[in-house]
Short mmCIF file of C-alpha atoms in Angstrom, two decimals:
data_model
loop_
_atom_site.label_atom_id
_atom_site.label_comp_id
_atom_site.label_asym_id
_atom_site.label_seq_id
_atom_site.Cartn_x
_atom_site.Cartn_y
_atom_site.Cartn_z
CA MET A 298 -32.90 6.66 5.17
CA LEU A 299 -30.50 5.14 2.98
CA ALA A 300 -30.53 2.40 0.83
CA PRO A 301 -30.63 -1.13 2.50
CA GLY A 302 -27.66 -3.00 2.29
CA ARG A 303 -24.83 -0.34 3.64
CA PRO A 304 -22.50 -1.72 5.51
CA LYS A 305 -23.27 -0.57 9.17
CA PRO A 306 -21.17 0.55 11.76
CA LYS A 307 -21.00 -1.28 15.39
CA PRO A 308 -19.84 1.28 18.13
CA THR A 309 -17.43 0.48 20.69
CA PRO A 310 -17.23 1.89 24.37
CA GLU A 311 -14.65 4.41 22.77
CA THR A 312 -16.84 5.71 20.09
CA GLN A 313 -20.61 5.34 21.40
CA HIS A 314 -20.70 9.05 22.32
CA PHE A 315 -20.04 9.63 18.56
CA TRP A 316 -22.58 7.76 17.29
CA ASP A 317 -25.12 8.93 19.72
CA GLY A 318 -24.45 12.50 18.70
CA CYS A 319 -25.09 12.02 15.14
CA LYS A 320 -28.54 10.39 15.82
CA GLN A 321 -28.66 13.67 17.70
CA GLY A 322 -27.91 15.86 15.07
CA LYS A 323 -24.46 16.81 16.67
CA LEU A 324 -21.15 15.99 15.09
CA LEU A 325 -19.13 15.43 18.40
CA LEU A 326 -15.15 15.95 18.15
CA GLN A 327 -12.77 15.33 21.14
CA ARG A 328 -10.09 17.93 22.02
CA CYS A 329 -6.94 17.12 23.66
CA GLY A 330 -6.32 18.73 26.86
CA ASP A 331 -3.03 19.49 26.72
CA THR A 332 -2.68 21.10 23.23
CA GLY A 333 -6.63 22.00 22.63
CA LYS A 334 -6.26 20.39 19.29
CA ALA A 335 -9.35 18.45 18.24
CA TYR A 336 -8.64 14.54 16.73
CA PHE A 337 -10.35 11.84 15.07
CA PRO A 338 -11.39 8.80 15.59
CA PRO A 339 -12.84 8.58 19.05
CA ARG A 340 -10.63 7.77 21.48
CA PRO A 341 -10.42 8.35 25.09
CA PHE A 342 -7.10 9.86 25.01
CA SER A 343 -4.87 12.45 22.91
CA PRO A 344 -3.18 11.16 20.07
CA TYR A 345 -0.75 14.33 20.77
CA THR A 346 0.33 14.10 24.14
CA GLY A 347 -1.24 10.99 25.19
CA THR A 348 -2.82 12.44 27.65
CA ARG A 349 -6.50 10.97 29.08
CA ASN A 350 -7.58 14.55 29.87
CA VAL A 351 -9.70 15.21 26.70
CA GLU A 352 -13.02 16.63 26.35
CA VAL A 353 -15.85 15.99 23.85
CA PHE A 354 -17.22 18.98 21.67
CA GLU A 355 -19.37 19.49 19.43
CA ALA A 356 -17.91 20.53 15.86
CA SER A 357 -19.60 23.41 13.48
CA GLY A 358 -20.15 20.84 10.66
CA ARG A 359 -18.34 23.10 8.39
CA ALA A 360 -15.83 21.49 5.99
CA LYS A 361 -14.03 21.63 3.11
CA LEU A 362 -13.96 18.68 -0.02
CA HIS A 363 -10.20 17.43 0.72
CA SER A 364 -10.18 14.73 -1.72
CA TYR A 365 -12.77 11.63 -3.42
CA VAL A 366 -12.62 8.97 -5.88
CA ILE A 367 -15.80 7.97 -7.98
CA HIS A 368 -17.00 4.93 -7.66
CA HIS A 369 -17.97 3.35 -10.76
CA ARG A 370 -18.71 -0.36 -9.99
CA PRO A 371 -21.94 -1.79 -8.43
CA VAL A 372 -21.65 -2.04 -4.52
CA PRO A 373 -24.36 -3.72 -2.20
CA GLY A 374 -26.07 -0.34 -0.71
CA PHE A 375 -24.88 2.04 -3.35
CA THR A 376 -25.64 3.15 -6.35
CA PRO A 377 -22.76 4.08 -8.92
CA PRO A 378 -21.47 6.29 -9.74
CA TYR A 379 -20.80 7.68 -6.17
CA ALA A 380 -18.36 9.54 -4.59
CA ILE A 381 -16.20 8.61 -1.67
CA ALA A 382 -14.99 11.49 -0.12
CA VAL A 383 -12.75 13.17 2.43
CA VAL A 384 -13.71 16.25 4.16
CA GLU A 385 -11.56 18.15 6.33
CA LEU A 386 -13.62 19.36 9.37
CA GLU A 387 -13.42 23.54 10.12
CA GLU A 388 -11.78 22.51 13.59
CA GLY A 389 -9.01 20.35 12.05
CA PRO A 390 -9.64 16.83 11.69
CA ARG A 391 -10.71 14.21 8.56
CA LEU A 392 -13.14 12.34 7.68
CA MET A 393 -14.37 10.21 5.21
CA THR A 394 -18.35 10.42 4.24
CA ASN A 395 -20.26 10.72 1.04
CA ILE A 396 -21.71 13.70 -0.73
CA VAL A 397 -25.16 14.20 -0.87
CA ASP A 398 -27.35 16.63 -2.72
CA CYS A 399 -25.00 17.14 -5.49
CA GLU A 400 -24.01 15.57 -9.05
CA GLN A 401 -21.52 12.54 -8.49
CA THR A 402 -19.53 14.33 -10.81
CA PRO A 403 -15.81 15.87 -10.74
CA GLU A 404 -17.25 18.98 -12.61
CA ALA A 405 -19.74 19.14 -9.68
CA LEU A 406 -17.10 18.21 -6.58
CA GLN A 407 -14.46 20.42 -6.79
CA LEU A 408 -11.77 20.33 -4.17
CA ASP A 409 -11.78 22.76 -1.48
CA MET A 410 -15.74 23.23 -1.96
CA PRO A 411 -17.07 24.33 1.43
CA MET A 412 -19.20 21.49 3.06
CA GLU A 413 -21.87 21.22 5.35
CA VAL A 414 -22.72 17.84 7.43
CA ALA A 415 -26.09 16.73 6.62
CA PHE A 416 -26.76 13.56 9.12
CA THR A 417 -28.66 11.00 7.41
CA PRO A 418 -30.17 7.73 9.04
CA LEU A 419 -28.88 4.34 7.82
CA ASP A 420 -31.74 2.48 10.26
CA GLU A 421 -33.51 3.43 13.25
CA GLU A 422 -30.05 2.90 15.03
CA VAL A 423 -27.35 4.79 13.57
CA THR A 424 -27.21 7.74 11.73
CA LEU A 425 -24.26 8.77 9.61
CA PRO A 426 -22.67 12.23 9.07
CA LEU A 427 -22.73 12.47 5.24
CA PHE A 428 -22.20 16.20 3.96
CA ARG A 429 -23.56 18.29 1.01
CA PRO A 430 -22.40 21.46 -0.29
CA ALA A 431 -22.67 24.45 2.19
CA LYS A 432 -25.81 26.39 1.38
CA GLU A 433 -24.41 29.63 0.80
CA SER A 434 -22.11 28.34 -2.00
CA LYS A 435 -24.79 27.10 -3.76
CA MET B 151 24.92 -2.30 14.48
CA ILE B 152 24.51 -4.33 11.58
CA ARG B 153 26.98 -3.50 8.53
CA PRO B 154 26.31 -3.01 5.77
CA GLY B 155 26.59 -6.22 3.10
CA GLU B 156 26.50 -8.46 6.33
CA ILE B 157 23.81 -10.39 5.23
CA ALA B 158 22.91 -12.00 1.70
CA VAL B 159 20.24 -13.29 -0.10
CA VAL B 160 21.36 -16.55 -1.18
CA GLY B 161 17.99 -17.91 -2.36
CA ALA B 162 15.40 -16.33 -4.32
CA ALA B 163 12.56 -17.40 -6.39
CA GLU B 164 8.95 -17.14 -7.54
CA SER B 165 6.37 -20.22 -7.66
CA THR B 166 6.85 -22.31 -10.86
CA LYS B 167 3.41 -20.32 -12.20
CA ILE B 168 2.10 -16.95 -11.70
CA GLY B 169 -0.94 -15.12 -12.71
CA ALA B 170 -3.92 -17.84 -12.91
CA VAL B 171 -2.95 -20.81 -10.77
CA PRO B 172 -6.10 -22.74 -10.08
CA GLY B 173 -3.92 -25.98 -9.41
CA MET B 174 -2.40 -24.65 -6.40
CA SER B 175 -3.93 -23.65 -2.81
CA GLN B 176 -2.56 -20.76 -1.18
CA ILE B 177 -0.12 -22.64 1.20
CA MET B 178 1.24 -24.67 -1.99
CA LEU B 179 1.95 -21.42 -3.23
CA HIS B 180 4.38 -20.87 -0.65
CA ALA B 181 5.53 -24.11 -0.53
CA ASP B 182 6.08 -24.13 -4.40
CA ALA B 183 8.10 -20.83 -3.99
CA ALA B 184 10.20 -22.19 -1.06
CA LEU B 185 11.02 -25.38 -2.79
CA ASN B 186 12.61 -23.65 -5.65
CA ALA B 187 14.37 -21.31 -3.35
CA MET B 188 15.64 -24.51 -1.79
CA GLU B 189 16.42 -26.06 -4.60
CA GLU B 190 18.91 -23.37 -6.25
CA THR B 191 20.72 -23.30 -3.11
CA GLY B 192 20.90 -26.83 -2.37
CA LEU B 193 19.17 -26.38 0.79
CA LYS B 194 16.59 -28.67 2.71
CA PRO B 195 13.97 -28.02 4.93
CA GLY B 196 15.76 -29.31 7.75
CA ASP B 197 18.72 -26.64 6.81
CA ILE B 198 16.41 -23.80 7.27
CA ASP B 199 16.56 -22.69 11.14
CA GLY B 200 14.03 -19.28 11.13
CA VAL B 201 10.51 -18.75 8.88
CA ALA B 202 8.82 -15.58 8.38
CA CYS B 203 5.82 -14.98 6.21
CA VAL B 204 2.58 -12.90 6.66
CA GLY B 205 -0.06 -13.11 9.11
CA PRO B 206 -1.50 -14.44 12.49
CA MET B 207 -0.97 -18.32 12.70
CA MET B 208 0.90 -18.65 9.43
CA PRO B 209 4.45 -19.51 10.31
CA GLN B 210 3.43 -22.11 11.77
CA GLN B 211 1.29 -23.38 9.29
CA ILE B 212 4.46 -22.75 6.70
CA ALA B 213 6.76 -24.45 8.83
CA HIS B 214 4.90 -27.38 9.82
CA TYR B 215 3.80 -28.07 6.16
CA LEU B 216 7.35 -27.46 4.86
CA GLY B 217 9.07 -29.80 7.60
CA ILE B 218 10.68 -26.84 9.13
CA THR B 219 11.67 -26.53 12.87
CA PRO B 220 12.33 -22.78 13.49
CA LYS B 221 14.46 -21.54 16.23
CA TRP B 222 13.39 -17.99 15.18
CA VAL B 223 10.08 -16.78 13.60
CA ASP B 224 8.46 -13.29 12.49
CA GLY B 225 4.69 -13.69 11.17
CA THR B 226 4.53 -9.68 10.67
CA GLY B 227 1.89 -8.70 8.43
CA VAL B 228 1.61 -4.94 7.56
CA GLY B 229 -0.03 -5.77 4.11
CA GLY B 230 2.40 -6.21 0.56
CA CYS B 231 5.27 -4.58 2.06
CA SER B 232 5.44 -7.06 4.81
CA PHE B 233 8.34 -9.24 3.05
CA MET B 234 10.74 -6.38 3.36
CA LEU B 235 10.13 -5.92 6.70
CA HIS B 236 10.98 -9.81 6.94
CA VAL B 237 13.94 -9.04 5.17
CA ARG B 238 14.99 -6.23 8.05
CA HIS B 239 14.03 -8.37 11.09
CA ALA B 240 15.74 -11.62 9.16
CA ALA B 241 18.94 -9.90 8.70
CA ALA B 242 18.66 -8.49 12.61
CA ALA B 243 18.03 -12.00 13.36
CA ILE B 244 21.01 -13.40 11.68
CA HIS B 245 23.12 -10.55 13.12
CA ALA B 246 22.14 -11.15 16.39
CA GLY B 247 22.73 -15.22 16.10
CA TYR B 248 19.06 -16.34 16.66
CA ALA B 249 19.13 -18.24 13.59
CA LYS B 250 21.70 -18.91 10.78
CA THR B 251 19.38 -19.60 7.79
CA ILE B 252 16.40 -17.98 7.23
CA LEU B 253 13.29 -18.74 4.64
CA ILE B 254 10.74 -15.99 3.89
CA THR B 255 7.78 -17.20 1.86
CA HIS B 256 4.73 -15.53 0.24
CA GLY B 257 1.94 -17.14 -1.51
CA GLU B 258 -1.77 -16.08 -2.32
CA SER B 259 -4.44 -17.47 -4.35
CA GLY B 260 -5.90 -13.88 -5.21
CA LYS B 261 -7.23 -14.77 -8.42
CA SER B 262 -8.49 -18.27 -7.89
CA ARG B 263 -9.12 -17.83 -4.02
CA ILE B 264 -7.98 -21.21 -3.12
CA ASN B 265 -7.57 -21.50 0.44
CA ALA B 266 -7.39 -18.11 0.17
CA THR B 267 -7.05 -15.34 3.50
CA PRO B 268 -10.68 -13.92 4.31
CA ARG B 269 -11.13 -10.64 4.77
CA PRO B 270 -14.14 -10.29 6.70
CA PRO B 271 -15.93 -7.03 7.52
CA GLU B 272 -15.49 -6.44 10.58
CA PRO B 273 -17.94 -3.42 11.85
CA GLU B 274 -16.52 -2.85 15.13
CA SER B 275 -13.41 -1.96 13.83
CA LEU B 276 -12.10 1.83 13.31
CA ASN B 277 -12.03 1.06 9.66
CA GLY B 278 -15.34 -0.83 9.83
CA GLN B 279 -16.98 2.49 11.93
CA PHE B 280 -15.41 5.12 10.16
CA GLU B 281 -14.58 3.95 6.00
CA VAL B 282 -16.86 0.86 5.54
CA PRO B 283 -19.77 2.67 5.71
CA TYR B 284 -19.25 5.34 2.91
CA GLY B 285 -18.59 2.28 0.45
CA PRO B 286 -14.92 1.64 -0.64
CA PHE B 287 -15.03 -2.01 -1.72
CA GLY B 288 -11.16 -2.86 -1.97
CA PRO B 289 -8.29 -1.26 -2.65
CA PRO B 290 -9.21 0.36 -6.00
CA THR B 291 -11.85 2.66 -4.15
CA LEU B 292 -9.74 3.50 -1.12
CA PHE B 293 -5.87 3.46 -2.38
CA PRO B 294 -6.72 6.60 -4.91
CA ILE B 295 -8.74 8.73 -2.48
CA PRO B 296 -5.21 10.90 -2.22
CA VAL B 297 -4.66 11.24 -5.53
CA LEU B 298 -7.11 14.45 -6.72
CA ARG B 299 -5.64 16.43 -3.71
CA TYR B 300 -2.12 15.26 -5.02
CA MET B 301 -2.51 16.16 -8.03
CA LYS B 302 -4.05 19.70 -7.40
CA GLU B 303 -1.19 20.35 -5.07
CA ARG B 304 1.34 19.20 -7.44
CA GLY B 305 0.10 20.16 -10.63
CA VAL B 306 -0.15 16.83 -12.02
CA SER B 307 -2.04 15.58 -14.78
CA HIS B 308 -4.36 12.91 -15.62
CA GLU B 309 -2.14 12.43 -18.93
CA ASP B 310 1.03 12.39 -16.14
CA LEU B 311 -0.62 9.40 -14.43
CA ALA B 312 -1.52 7.74 -17.28
CA MET B 313 2.26 7.69 -18.35
CA VAL B 314 3.12 5.44 -15.56
CA ALA B 315 1.30 2.37 -16.84
CA VAL B 316 2.63 2.98 -20.13
CA VAL B 317 6.27 3.20 -19.01
CA GLN B 318 5.59 0.10 -16.92
CA ARG B 319 3.87 -1.70 -20.01
CA GLU B 320 7.00 -1.24 -21.72
CA TRP B 321 9.00 -2.86 -19.09
CA ALA B 322 6.45 -5.83 -19.36
CA GLY B 323 6.68 -6.11 -22.82
CA LYS B 324 10.38 -7.40 -22.04
CA ASN B 325 9.20 -9.97 -19.72
CA PRO B 326 8.22 -13.40 -20.58
CA ARG B 327 6.26 -13.92 -17.00
CA ALA B 328 4.23 -10.47 -17.37
CA MET B 329 0.44 -11.14 -17.47
CA PHE B 330 0.40 -8.13 -19.90
CA ARG B 331 2.82 -7.20 -22.16
CA ASP B 332 0.96 -5.51 -25.48
CA PRO B 333 2.22 -2.15 -25.75
CA ILE B 334 0.02 0.87 -24.91
CA THR B 335 -0.13 4.47 -24.84
CA VAL B 336 -1.46 7.39 -22.78
CA ASP B 337 -4.54 7.73 -24.81
CA ASP B 338 -5.43 3.84 -23.93
CA VAL B 339 -4.85 4.46 -20.42
CA LEU B 340 -7.45 7.35 -20.31
CA ASN B 341 -9.67 5.46 -22.56
CA SER B 342 -9.80 2.27 -20.34
CA ARG B 343 -12.72 1.49 -18.44
CA MET B 344 -13.58 3.92 -15.29
CA ILE B 345 -12.98 1.75 -12.32
CA ALA B 346 -12.78 4.57 -9.34
CA TYR B 347 -12.27 8.54 -10.71
CA PRO B 348 -9.61 9.45 -11.34
CA PHE B 349 -8.00 5.99 -11.97
CA ARG B 350 -9.26 3.87 -14.75
CA ILE B 351 -8.61 -0.10 -14.95
CA LEU B 352 -4.98 0.11 -16.33
CA GLN B 353 -3.98 2.29 -14.18
CA CYS B 354 -4.78 -0.45 -11.41
CA CYS B 355 -2.84 -3.57 -10.52
CA LEU B 356 -3.34 -7.03 -11.74
CA VAL B 357 -5.21 -9.82 -9.22
CA THR B 358 -3.32 -12.80 -9.98
CA ASP B 359 -2.17 -15.90 -8.12
CA GLY B 360 1.88 -16.74 -7.20
CA GLY B 361 4.31 -17.20 -4.46
CA GLY B 362 7.95 -16.13 -3.70
CA ALA B 363 10.51 -17.12 -1.37
CA LEU B 364 13.98 -15.85 -0.12
CA ILE B 365 16.54 -17.28 1.89
CA LEU B 366 19.00 -15.20 3.90
CA THR B 367 22.22 -16.01 5.63
CA SER B 368 25.30 -13.95 6.64
CA ALA B 369 27.78 -13.20 3.84
CA ASP B 370 30.64 -15.05 5.18
CA ARG B 371 28.28 -18.32 4.85
CA ALA B 372 26.83 -16.81 1.16
CA LYS B 373 30.28 -17.69 -0.44
CA ASP B 374 29.38 -21.64 0.18
CA PHE B 375 26.38 -21.31 -1.94
CA PRO B 376 26.26 -22.25 -5.68
CA THR B 377 24.12 -18.59 -6.30
CA LYS B 378 25.20 -15.23 -6.55
CA PRO B 379 25.18 -13.72 -3.31
CA VAL B 380 22.93 -10.78 -3.46
CA TYR B 381 23.89 -8.26 -0.20
CA ILE B 382 21.72 -6.16 2.13
CA LEU B 383 23.20 -2.94 2.21
CA GLY B 384 20.42 -0.99 4.41
CA THR B 385 16.84 -1.76 5.34
CA GLY B 386 14.04 0.51 7.10
CA GLU B 387 10.47 0.37 7.90
CA SER B 388 7.52 2.16 9.51
CA VAL B 389 3.63 2.47 9.50
CA GLU B 390 1.41 5.40 9.53
CA THR B 391 -2.38 4.46 9.60
CA ASN B 392 -4.51 1.85 8.86
CA MET B 393 -7.33 4.52 7.68
CA VAL B 394 -6.32 6.33 4.09
CA SER B 395 -8.66 8.82 4.92
CA GLN B 396 -6.68 9.66 8.19
CA MET B 397 -3.23 9.66 6.53
CA LYS B 398 -1.81 13.32 7.70
CA ASP B 399 -0.60 14.51 4.12
CA PHE B 400 -2.35 13.30 1.31
CA THR B 401 0.80 14.35 -1.15
CA SER B 402 3.25 12.55 0.86
CA SER B 403 3.30 9.11 2.86
CA SER B 404 4.82 9.62 6.29
CA ALA B 405 5.72 5.49 6.15
CA PHE B 406 7.42 6.06 2.94
CA ARG B 407 9.54 9.13 4.48
CA VAL B 408 10.81 7.21 7.38
CA ALA B 409 11.25 3.74 5.61
CA GLY B 410 12.83 4.76 2.66
CA PRO B 411 15.61 7.18 4.21
CA THR B 412 16.30 5.12 6.73
CA ALA B 413 17.53 2.07 4.68
CA ILE B 414 19.27 4.75 2.08
CA GLU B 415 21.13 6.00 4.99
CA ALA B 416 21.86 2.53 6.60
CA ALA B 417 23.24 1.46 3.25
CA GLY B 418 25.46 4.58 2.91
CA ILE B 419 25.11 5.53 -0.67
CA ASP B 420 24.45 8.45 -2.28
CA ARG B 421 21.14 8.21 -4.04
CA SER B 422 22.90 9.22 -7.55
CA ALA B 423 24.74 5.70 -6.80
CA VAL B 424 21.41 3.82 -7.31
CA ASP B 425 21.33 1.86 -10.54
CA HIS B 426 17.78 0.46 -10.27
CA MET B 427 14.86 0.89 -8.25
CA MET B 428 11.38 -0.89 -7.62
CA ILE B 429 8.63 0.95 -5.78
CA TYR B 430 5.28 -1.40 -4.98
CA ASP B 431 2.83 0.34 -7.63
CA ALA B 432 -0.22 -1.29 -7.07
CA PHE B 433 -1.74 1.74 -8.53
CA ALA B 434 -0.34 3.94 -10.92
CA HIS B 435 0.39 7.10 -8.48
CA LEU B 436 2.76 5.16 -5.86
CA PRO B 437 5.81 5.59 -8.17
CA LEU B 438 5.29 9.24 -7.67
CA TYR B 439 4.85 9.21 -4.13
CA GLY B 440 7.90 6.88 -3.69
CA LEU B 441 10.12 8.78 -5.96
CA GLU B 442 9.61 12.06 -3.99
CA ASP B 443 9.17 10.77 -0.36
CA LEU B 444 12.52 8.77 -0.86
CA GLY B 445 14.39 11.71 -2.36
CA PHE B 446 15.18 10.72 -5.60
CA CYS B 447 12.55 13.40 -7.04
CA LYS B 448 11.96 16.97 -5.37
CA PRO B 449 8.27 17.15 -4.66
CA GLY B 450 5.99 17.84 -7.46
CA GLU B 451 8.69 16.69 -10.05
CA ALA B 452 8.43 12.88 -10.28
CA ALA B 453 5.56 13.18 -12.59
CA GLY B 454 7.87 15.00 -15.27
CA PHE B 455 10.85 12.67 -14.27
CA ILE B 456 8.81 9.54 -15.55
CA ARG B 457 7.44 11.59 -18.49
CA GLU B 458 10.59 12.58 -19.76
CA GLY B 459 11.81 8.86 -20.04
CA ASN B 460 14.27 8.47 -17.10
CA THR B 461 12.80 5.31 -15.62
CA ARG B 462 11.81 3.95 -19.01
CA PRO B 463 14.19 0.97 -20.80
CA GLY B 464 17.60 3.05 -21.26
CA GLY B 465 16.57 5.73 -18.35
CA LYS B 466 19.09 6.99 -15.96
CA LEU B 467 16.89 5.15 -13.39
CA PRO B 468 15.24 2.09 -14.95
CA LEU B 469 12.02 1.92 -12.48
CA ASN B 470 9.95 -1.47 -11.96
CA THR B 471 11.40 -3.34 -14.60
CA ASN B 472 9.81 -6.58 -14.60
CA GLY B 473 6.43 -3.95 -15.47
CA GLY B 474 5.18 -3.92 -11.66
CA GLY B 475 2.16 -4.60 -9.90
CA LEU B 476 0.30 -2.67 -13.16
CA SER B 477 1.20 -5.39 -15.76
CA TYR B 478 3.57 -8.11 -14.27
CA THR B 479 1.77 -9.80 -11.78
CA HIS B 480 0.21 -8.57 -8.22
CA THR B 481 -1.34 -11.43 -6.17
CA GLY B 482 -2.55 -8.92 -3.20
CA MET B 483 0.69 -8.86 -1.97
CA TYR B 484 3.01 -7.88 -4.52
CA GLY B 485 6.34 -6.95 -1.97
CA MET B 486 7.56 -10.35 -2.58
CA PHE B 487 7.66 -9.74 -6.30
CA ALA B 488 9.36 -6.37 -6.13
CA LEU B 489 12.24 -8.17 -4.32
CA GLN B 490 12.20 -11.00 -6.57
CA GLU B 491 13.16 -8.28 -9.29
CA SER B 492 15.90 -6.34 -7.27
CA ILE B 493 17.57 -9.51 -7.03
CA ARG B 494 17.43 -11.02 -10.80
CA GLN B 495 18.68 -7.52 -11.22
CA MET B 496 21.88 -7.74 -8.81
CA ARG B 497 22.28 -11.22 -9.85
CA GLY B 498 22.22 -10.31 -13.85
CA THR B 499 19.22 -12.34 -14.39
CA ALA B 500 16.40 -10.29 -15.21
CA PRO B 501 14.87 -10.67 -18.13
CA ALA B 502 14.99 -6.80 -19.18
CA GLN B 503 18.46 -6.68 -17.50
CA VAL B 504 20.01 -3.14 -16.54
CA PRO B 505 23.12 -3.51 -17.54
CA ASP B 506 26.16 -3.30 -15.39
CA ALA B 507 23.25 -2.40 -12.12
CA LYS B 508 25.22 -2.81 -8.67
CA ILE B 509 22.96 -1.64 -6.31
CA SER B 510 19.08 -1.64 -6.06
CA VAL B 511 16.27 0.22 -4.15
CA CYS B 512 13.05 -1.66 -3.62
CA HIS B 513 10.72 0.13 -2.10
CA GLY B 514 7.05 -1.45 -1.04
CA VAL B 515 4.03 -0.33 0.51
CA GLY B 516 1.49 -1.91 2.82
CA GLY B 517 -2.32 -1.66 2.95
CA MET B 518 -3.18 2.02 1.60
CA PHE B 519 -0.10 3.90 2.53
CA SER B 520 -0.54 2.37 5.76
CA ALA B 521 3.11 1.04 6.32
CA SER B 522 6.28 0.68 4.34
CA GLY B 523 9.05 -1.21 3.93
CA THR B 524 12.87 -0.91 2.06
CA VAL B 525 15.77 -2.47 1.12
CA VAL B 526 19.32 -1.64 -0.35
CA PHE B 527 20.77 -4.36 -2.34
CA SER B 528 24.14 -4.65 -4.40
CA ASN B 529 25.87 -7.13 -5.87
CA GLN B 530 29.49 -5.88 -4.48
CA LYS B 531 30.31 -6.97 -1.01
CA PRO B 532 31.34 -3.20 0.53
#
């Protein structure tokens, strides 16, 4: 469980499946029925063509570290310094996240390093898709 | 189509004081700047027939507070570049005949927070669901998110990003209204307090109080005003995403690449004709993205362009000549102050005046690369 105080996301009808997936340990993306391309954040239509013909699928959870900052100031629910990162999923979309099981330093956090999803409960209701360095890279 | 030089800025003023202004609420900062702009033009509130300011329910607050009955209003709020969009929309409105004399105002009690705009967390918003839970805390933790990727792809160093702040402080040293004026070195920047790696405090904008106002009318009417007209040659605007994590390319802003070139093409000028430039510098990487995305430098060349002195006093493209958001002032929505400096330069009244400057490009950013607006000004009617 994460430290208390962290802001809690509130799902909407369009995003509920994503958060339900996280709680079940599945990273659910959506795919455009016209182009086959994955997208994020969740919405019931394709941002590429506008089609409502989209499907939900389970992503691999594999990603690369795309960019980040390391915040050095105190924020409720966080212990500085902590990285606020963006990972690029194997399927293409990027998402903001935090990095766990890793020192929060520029030396430990190299761009493009392989990452994997690490589902972490925020409380009984919400689980966040955090990421850790991929096991094979350790 | 609107022609280059068809619309002019006849009034431009900042609030009487900027920096720490604990004696004024946010709405009064709007009004103080508006009164200053009306005073220099000889206009009364009853002469104004169009009002633009940022945000929901704001045009009616400002119009009523100042005693204006507008025929045209614009509350476009896309962040700190909203005023560039207001200028663009106002020019179109005057061209269309919807209004003759338009007032654009900004006021923000960013430091003193008197009647300041609340920024409530919205846990149901996309930002609230997909960014806020990971601990960003205001712009210093979000705006620099793409920087490490930019540095890696473009071969830019920490020293390069420190140099941006050093050069702007050099400009600020010439400006009595700038908040920070003492010279700084690259070492000073790289040894200043870490905020959000890779950025330190001297690479982050100030947080101040202040306001600004502009009055626009047709170029035909501009000659009847006591002020020197500053003509609008071209404008551009765009938006990309309100989530920095979803910005398509971390090394280049889509909104910049639309707004900037749109304005320059509308102006019908070559980039080599530009004498002066403002690029909204909320953080030290913005001028690099702006120079590249607006086509003044090739991708990867902006850091060298600044390092070699092209943007400093005496350089061939003086940039952020008031000291910028890093050293002059930054209320939260700094775009108004970038516009004010472009207009001062075109009027020939800037504290760090660029000699014989005839064309100024003023480029703004809103949110974290989420929006953009660009205005090309000249003191010569084409």
